mmCIF file with all atom_site columns, C-alpha atoms in Angstrom:
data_model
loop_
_atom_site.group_PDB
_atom_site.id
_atom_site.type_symbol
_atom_site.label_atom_id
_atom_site.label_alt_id
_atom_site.label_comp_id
_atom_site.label_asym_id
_atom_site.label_entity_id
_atom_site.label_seq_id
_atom_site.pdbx_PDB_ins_code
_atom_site.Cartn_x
_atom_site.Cartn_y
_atom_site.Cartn_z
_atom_site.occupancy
_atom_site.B_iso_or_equiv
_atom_site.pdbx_formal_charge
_atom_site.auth_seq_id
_atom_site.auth_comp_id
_atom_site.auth_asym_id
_atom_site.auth_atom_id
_atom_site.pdbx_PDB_model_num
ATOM 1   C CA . UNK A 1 1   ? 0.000  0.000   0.000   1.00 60.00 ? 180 UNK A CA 1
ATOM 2   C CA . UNK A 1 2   ? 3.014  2.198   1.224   1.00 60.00 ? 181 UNK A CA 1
ATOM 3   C CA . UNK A 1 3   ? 5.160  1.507   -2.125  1.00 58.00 ? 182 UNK A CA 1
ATOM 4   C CA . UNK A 1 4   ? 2.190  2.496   -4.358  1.00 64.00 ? 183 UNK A CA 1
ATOM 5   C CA . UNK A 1 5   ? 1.747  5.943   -3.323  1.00 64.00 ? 184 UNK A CA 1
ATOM 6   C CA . UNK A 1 6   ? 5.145  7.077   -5.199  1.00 63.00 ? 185 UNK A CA 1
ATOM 7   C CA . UNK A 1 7   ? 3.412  5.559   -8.260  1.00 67.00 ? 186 UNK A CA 1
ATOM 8   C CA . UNK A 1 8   ? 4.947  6.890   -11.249 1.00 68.00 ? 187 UNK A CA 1
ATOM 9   C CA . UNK A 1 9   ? 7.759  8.812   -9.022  1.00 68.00 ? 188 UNK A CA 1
ATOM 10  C CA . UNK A 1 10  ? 11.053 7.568   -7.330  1.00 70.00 ? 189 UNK A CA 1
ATOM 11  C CA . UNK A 1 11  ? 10.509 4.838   -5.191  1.00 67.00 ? 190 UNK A CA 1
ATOM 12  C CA . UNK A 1 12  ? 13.859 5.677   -3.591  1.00 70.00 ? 191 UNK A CA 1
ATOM 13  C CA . UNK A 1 13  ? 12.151 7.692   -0.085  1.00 69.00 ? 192 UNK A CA 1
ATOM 14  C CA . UNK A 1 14  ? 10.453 4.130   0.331   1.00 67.00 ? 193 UNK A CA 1
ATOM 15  C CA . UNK A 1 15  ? 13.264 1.860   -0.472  1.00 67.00 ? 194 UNK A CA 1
ATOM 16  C CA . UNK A 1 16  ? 14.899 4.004   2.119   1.00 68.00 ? 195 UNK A CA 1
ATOM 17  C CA . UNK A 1 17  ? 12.728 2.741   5.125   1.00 68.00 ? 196 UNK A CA 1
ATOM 18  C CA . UNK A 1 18  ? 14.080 -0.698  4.866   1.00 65.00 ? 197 UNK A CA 1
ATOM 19  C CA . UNK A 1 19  ? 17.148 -0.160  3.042   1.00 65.00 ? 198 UNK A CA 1
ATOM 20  C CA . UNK A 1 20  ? 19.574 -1.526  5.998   1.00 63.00 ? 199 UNK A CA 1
ATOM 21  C CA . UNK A 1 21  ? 18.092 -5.207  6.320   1.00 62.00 ? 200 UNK A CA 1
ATOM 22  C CA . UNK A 1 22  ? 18.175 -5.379  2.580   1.00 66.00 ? 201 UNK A CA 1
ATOM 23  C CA . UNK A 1 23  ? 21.136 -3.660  1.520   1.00 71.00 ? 202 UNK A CA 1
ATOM 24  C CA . UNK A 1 24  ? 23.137 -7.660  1.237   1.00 77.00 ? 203 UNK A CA 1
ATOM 25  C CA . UNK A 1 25  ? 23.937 -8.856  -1.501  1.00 83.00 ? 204 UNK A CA 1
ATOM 26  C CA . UNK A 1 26  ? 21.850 -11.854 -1.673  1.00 83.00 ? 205 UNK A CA 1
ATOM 27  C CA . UNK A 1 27  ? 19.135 -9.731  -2.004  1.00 80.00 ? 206 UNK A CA 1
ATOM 28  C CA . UNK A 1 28  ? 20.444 -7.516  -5.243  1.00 81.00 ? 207 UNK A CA 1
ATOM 29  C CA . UNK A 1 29  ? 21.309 -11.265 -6.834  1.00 87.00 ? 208 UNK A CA 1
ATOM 30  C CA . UNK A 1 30  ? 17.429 -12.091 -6.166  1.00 85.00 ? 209 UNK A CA 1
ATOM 31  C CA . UNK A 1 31  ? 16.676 -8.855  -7.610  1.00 82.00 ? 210 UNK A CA 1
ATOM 32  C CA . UNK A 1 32  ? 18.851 -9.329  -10.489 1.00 87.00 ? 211 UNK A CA 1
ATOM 33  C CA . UNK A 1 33  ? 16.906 -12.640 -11.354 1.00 88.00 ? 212 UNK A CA 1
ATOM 34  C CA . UNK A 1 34  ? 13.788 -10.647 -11.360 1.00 89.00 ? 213 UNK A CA 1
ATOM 35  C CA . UNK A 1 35  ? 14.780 -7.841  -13.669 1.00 87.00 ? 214 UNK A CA 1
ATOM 36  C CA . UNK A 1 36  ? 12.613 -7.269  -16.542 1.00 89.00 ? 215 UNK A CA 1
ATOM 37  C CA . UNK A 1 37  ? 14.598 -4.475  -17.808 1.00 86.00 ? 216 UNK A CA 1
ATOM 38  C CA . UNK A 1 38  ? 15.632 -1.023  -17.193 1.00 86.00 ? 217 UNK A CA 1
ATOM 39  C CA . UNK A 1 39  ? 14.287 2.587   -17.031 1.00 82.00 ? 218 UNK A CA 1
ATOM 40  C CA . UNK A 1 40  ? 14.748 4.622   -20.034 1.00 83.00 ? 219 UNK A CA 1
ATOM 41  C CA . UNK A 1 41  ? 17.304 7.528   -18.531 1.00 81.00 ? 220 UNK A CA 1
ATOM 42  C CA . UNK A 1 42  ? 14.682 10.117  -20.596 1.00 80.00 ? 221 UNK A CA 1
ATOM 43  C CA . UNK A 1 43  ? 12.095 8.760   -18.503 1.00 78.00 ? 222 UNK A CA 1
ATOM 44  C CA . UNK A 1 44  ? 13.765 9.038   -14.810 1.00 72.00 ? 223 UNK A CA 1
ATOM 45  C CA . UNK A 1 45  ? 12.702 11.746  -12.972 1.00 66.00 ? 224 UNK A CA 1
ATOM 46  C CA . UNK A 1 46  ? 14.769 14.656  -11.368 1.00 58.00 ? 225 UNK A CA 1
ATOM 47  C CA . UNK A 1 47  ? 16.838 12.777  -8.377  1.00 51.00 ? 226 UNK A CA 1
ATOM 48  C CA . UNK A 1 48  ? 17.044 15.678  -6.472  1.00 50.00 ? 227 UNK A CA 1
ATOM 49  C CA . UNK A 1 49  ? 13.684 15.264  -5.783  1.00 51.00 ? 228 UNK A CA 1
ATOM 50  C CA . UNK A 1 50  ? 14.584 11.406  -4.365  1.00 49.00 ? 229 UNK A CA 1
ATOM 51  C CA . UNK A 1 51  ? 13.751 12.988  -0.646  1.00 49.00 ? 230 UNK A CA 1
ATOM 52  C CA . UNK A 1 52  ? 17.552 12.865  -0.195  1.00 51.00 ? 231 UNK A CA 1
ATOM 53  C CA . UNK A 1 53  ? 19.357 14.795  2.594   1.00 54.00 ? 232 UNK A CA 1
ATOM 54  C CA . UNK A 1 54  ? 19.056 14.338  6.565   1.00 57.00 ? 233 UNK A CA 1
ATOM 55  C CA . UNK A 1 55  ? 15.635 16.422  6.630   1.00 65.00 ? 234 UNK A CA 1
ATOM 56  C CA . UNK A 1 56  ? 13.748 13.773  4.443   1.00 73.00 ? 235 UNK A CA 1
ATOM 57  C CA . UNK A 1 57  ? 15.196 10.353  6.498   1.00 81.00 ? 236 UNK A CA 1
ATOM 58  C CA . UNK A 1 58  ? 12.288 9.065   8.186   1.00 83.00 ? 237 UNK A CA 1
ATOM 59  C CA . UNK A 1 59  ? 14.821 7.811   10.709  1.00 85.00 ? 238 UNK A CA 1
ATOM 60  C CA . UNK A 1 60  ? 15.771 11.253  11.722  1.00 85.00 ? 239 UNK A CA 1
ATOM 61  C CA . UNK A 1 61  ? 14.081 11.528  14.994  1.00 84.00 ? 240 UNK A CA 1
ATOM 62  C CA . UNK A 1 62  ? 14.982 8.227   16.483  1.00 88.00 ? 241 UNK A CA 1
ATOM 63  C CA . UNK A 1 63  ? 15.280 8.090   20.289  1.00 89.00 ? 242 UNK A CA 1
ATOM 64  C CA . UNK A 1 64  ? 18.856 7.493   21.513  1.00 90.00 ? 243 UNK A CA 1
ATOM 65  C CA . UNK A 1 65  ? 19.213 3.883   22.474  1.00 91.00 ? 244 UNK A CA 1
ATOM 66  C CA . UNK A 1 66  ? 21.640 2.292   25.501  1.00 91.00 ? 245 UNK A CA 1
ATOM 67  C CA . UNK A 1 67  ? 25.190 2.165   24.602  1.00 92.00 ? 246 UNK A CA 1
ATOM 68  C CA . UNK A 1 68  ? 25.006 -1.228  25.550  1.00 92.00 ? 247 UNK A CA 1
ATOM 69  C CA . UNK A 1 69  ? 22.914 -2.455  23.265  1.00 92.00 ? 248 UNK A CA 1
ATOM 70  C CA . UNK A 1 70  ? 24.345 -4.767  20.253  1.00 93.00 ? 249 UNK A CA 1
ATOM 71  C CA . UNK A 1 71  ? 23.066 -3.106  17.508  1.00 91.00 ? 250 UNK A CA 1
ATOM 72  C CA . UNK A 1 72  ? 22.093 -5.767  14.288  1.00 89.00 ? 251 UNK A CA 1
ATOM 73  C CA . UNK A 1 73  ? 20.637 -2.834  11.970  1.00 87.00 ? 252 UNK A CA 1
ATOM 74  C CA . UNK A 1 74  ? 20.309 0.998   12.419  1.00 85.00 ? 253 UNK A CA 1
ATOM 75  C CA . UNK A 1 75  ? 17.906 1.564   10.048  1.00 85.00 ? 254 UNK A CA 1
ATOM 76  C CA . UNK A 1 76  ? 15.120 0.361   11.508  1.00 86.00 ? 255 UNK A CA 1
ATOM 77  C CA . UNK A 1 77  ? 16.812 -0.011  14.706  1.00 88.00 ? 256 UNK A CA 1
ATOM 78  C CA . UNK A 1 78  ? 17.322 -4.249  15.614  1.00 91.00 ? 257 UNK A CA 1
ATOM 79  C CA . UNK A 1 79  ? 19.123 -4.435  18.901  1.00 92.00 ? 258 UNK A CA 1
ATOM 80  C CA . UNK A 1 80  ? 19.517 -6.489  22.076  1.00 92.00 ? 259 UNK A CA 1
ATOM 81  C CA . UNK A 1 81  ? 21.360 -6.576  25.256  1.00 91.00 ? 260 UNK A CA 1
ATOM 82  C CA . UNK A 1 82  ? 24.827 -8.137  25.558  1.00 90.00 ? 261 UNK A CA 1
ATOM 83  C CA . UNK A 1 83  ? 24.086 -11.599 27.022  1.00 87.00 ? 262 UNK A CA 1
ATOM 84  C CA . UNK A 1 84  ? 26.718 -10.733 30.267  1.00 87.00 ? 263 UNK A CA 1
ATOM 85  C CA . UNK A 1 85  ? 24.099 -7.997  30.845  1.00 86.00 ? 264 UNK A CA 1
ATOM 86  C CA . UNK A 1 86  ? 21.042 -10.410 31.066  1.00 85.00 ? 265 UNK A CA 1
ATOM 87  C CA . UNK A 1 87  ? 22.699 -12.181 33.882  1.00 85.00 ? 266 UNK A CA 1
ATOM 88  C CA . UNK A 1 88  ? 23.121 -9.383  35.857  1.00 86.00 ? 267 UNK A CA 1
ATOM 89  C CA . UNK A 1 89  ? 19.341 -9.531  37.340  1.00 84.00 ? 268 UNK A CA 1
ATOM 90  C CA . UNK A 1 90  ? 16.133 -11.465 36.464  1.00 86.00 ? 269 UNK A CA 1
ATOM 91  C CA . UNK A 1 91  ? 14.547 -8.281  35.738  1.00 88.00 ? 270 UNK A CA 1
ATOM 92  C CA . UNK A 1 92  ? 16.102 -6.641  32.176  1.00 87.00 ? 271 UNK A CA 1
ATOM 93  C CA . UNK A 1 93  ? 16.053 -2.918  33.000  1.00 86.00 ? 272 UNK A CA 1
ATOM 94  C CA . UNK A 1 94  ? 13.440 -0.976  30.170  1.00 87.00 ? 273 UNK A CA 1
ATOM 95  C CA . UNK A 1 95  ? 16.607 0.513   28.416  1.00 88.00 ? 274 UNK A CA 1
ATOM 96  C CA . UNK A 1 96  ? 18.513 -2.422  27.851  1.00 88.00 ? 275 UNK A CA 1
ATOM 97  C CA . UNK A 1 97  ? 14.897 -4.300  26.384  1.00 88.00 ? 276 UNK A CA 1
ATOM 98  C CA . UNK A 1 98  ? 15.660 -5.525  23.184  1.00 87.00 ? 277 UNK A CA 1
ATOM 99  C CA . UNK A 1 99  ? 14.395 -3.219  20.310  1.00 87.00 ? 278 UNK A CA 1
ATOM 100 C CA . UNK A 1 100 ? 13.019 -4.557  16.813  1.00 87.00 ? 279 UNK A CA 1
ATOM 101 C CA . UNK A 1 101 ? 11.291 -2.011  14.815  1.00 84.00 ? 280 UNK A CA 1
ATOM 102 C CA . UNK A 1 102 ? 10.342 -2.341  11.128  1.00 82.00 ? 281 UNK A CA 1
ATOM 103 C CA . UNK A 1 103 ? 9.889  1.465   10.608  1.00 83.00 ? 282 UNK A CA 1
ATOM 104 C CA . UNK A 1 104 ? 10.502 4.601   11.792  1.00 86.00 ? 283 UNK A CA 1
ATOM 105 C CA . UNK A 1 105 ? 9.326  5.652   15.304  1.00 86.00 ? 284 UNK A CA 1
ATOM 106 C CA . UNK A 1 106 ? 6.850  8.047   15.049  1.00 84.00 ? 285 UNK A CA 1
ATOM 107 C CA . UNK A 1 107 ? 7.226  11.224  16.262  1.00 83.00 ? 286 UNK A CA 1
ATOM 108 C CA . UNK A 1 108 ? 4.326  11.937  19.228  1.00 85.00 ? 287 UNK A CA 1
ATOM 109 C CA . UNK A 1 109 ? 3.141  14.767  20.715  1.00 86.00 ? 288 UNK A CA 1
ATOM 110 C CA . UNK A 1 110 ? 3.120  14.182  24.593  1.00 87.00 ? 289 UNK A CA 1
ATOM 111 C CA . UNK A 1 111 ? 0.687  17.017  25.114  1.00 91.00 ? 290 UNK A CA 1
ATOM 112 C CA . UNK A 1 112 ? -1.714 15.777  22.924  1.00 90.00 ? 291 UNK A CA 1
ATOM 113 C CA . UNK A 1 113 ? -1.323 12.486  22.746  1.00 84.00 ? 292 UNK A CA 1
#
């Protein structure tokens, strides 16, 4: 649903949001085998309208995380605490909960949330 609303435009501000899980190899060699051909360059459209540049990154207003945390992806933010940590109590403090989020985290409005 997401994908189709740059219809006809750069899909690159979507491929963005889950660029960092499937930025591997494997999964340009699956796209590869899928290829049906390529873009005309007289048809692209004007890439500086791609949403590049820090002030269209959906991931621009992510919360800080615990320096602790091994960090799988950035972008969306995979992470865990270190195993050592774990042992440390039976309780896992909030901050050092692992994170998994597929998208950004939206930005909310305490005061009218």
């Amino acid at each position: 649903e997401k994908i189709g609303l740059a219809a006809g435009k750069a899909v690159d501000p979507f491929w963005k949001i889950y660029r960092e899980p499937h930025q591997k190899q494997s999964t340009w060699d699956m796209l590869e085998s899928m290829r049906i051909g390529n873009v005309d360059p007289r048809d692209r459209n004007d890439p500086s309208q791609a949403g590049e540049g820090e002030e269209n990154d959906p991931f621009a207003n992510e919360p800080e995380r615990h320096p602790a945390l091994e960090m799988h992806s950035q972008k969306p933010c995979n992470a865990e605490a270190p195993a050592t940590l774990l042992l440390d109590s039976f309780i896992t403090p909030n901050e050092l909960f692992f994170v998994r989020n597929h998208l950004p985290v939206p930005k909310v409005d305490l005061d009218t949330y």
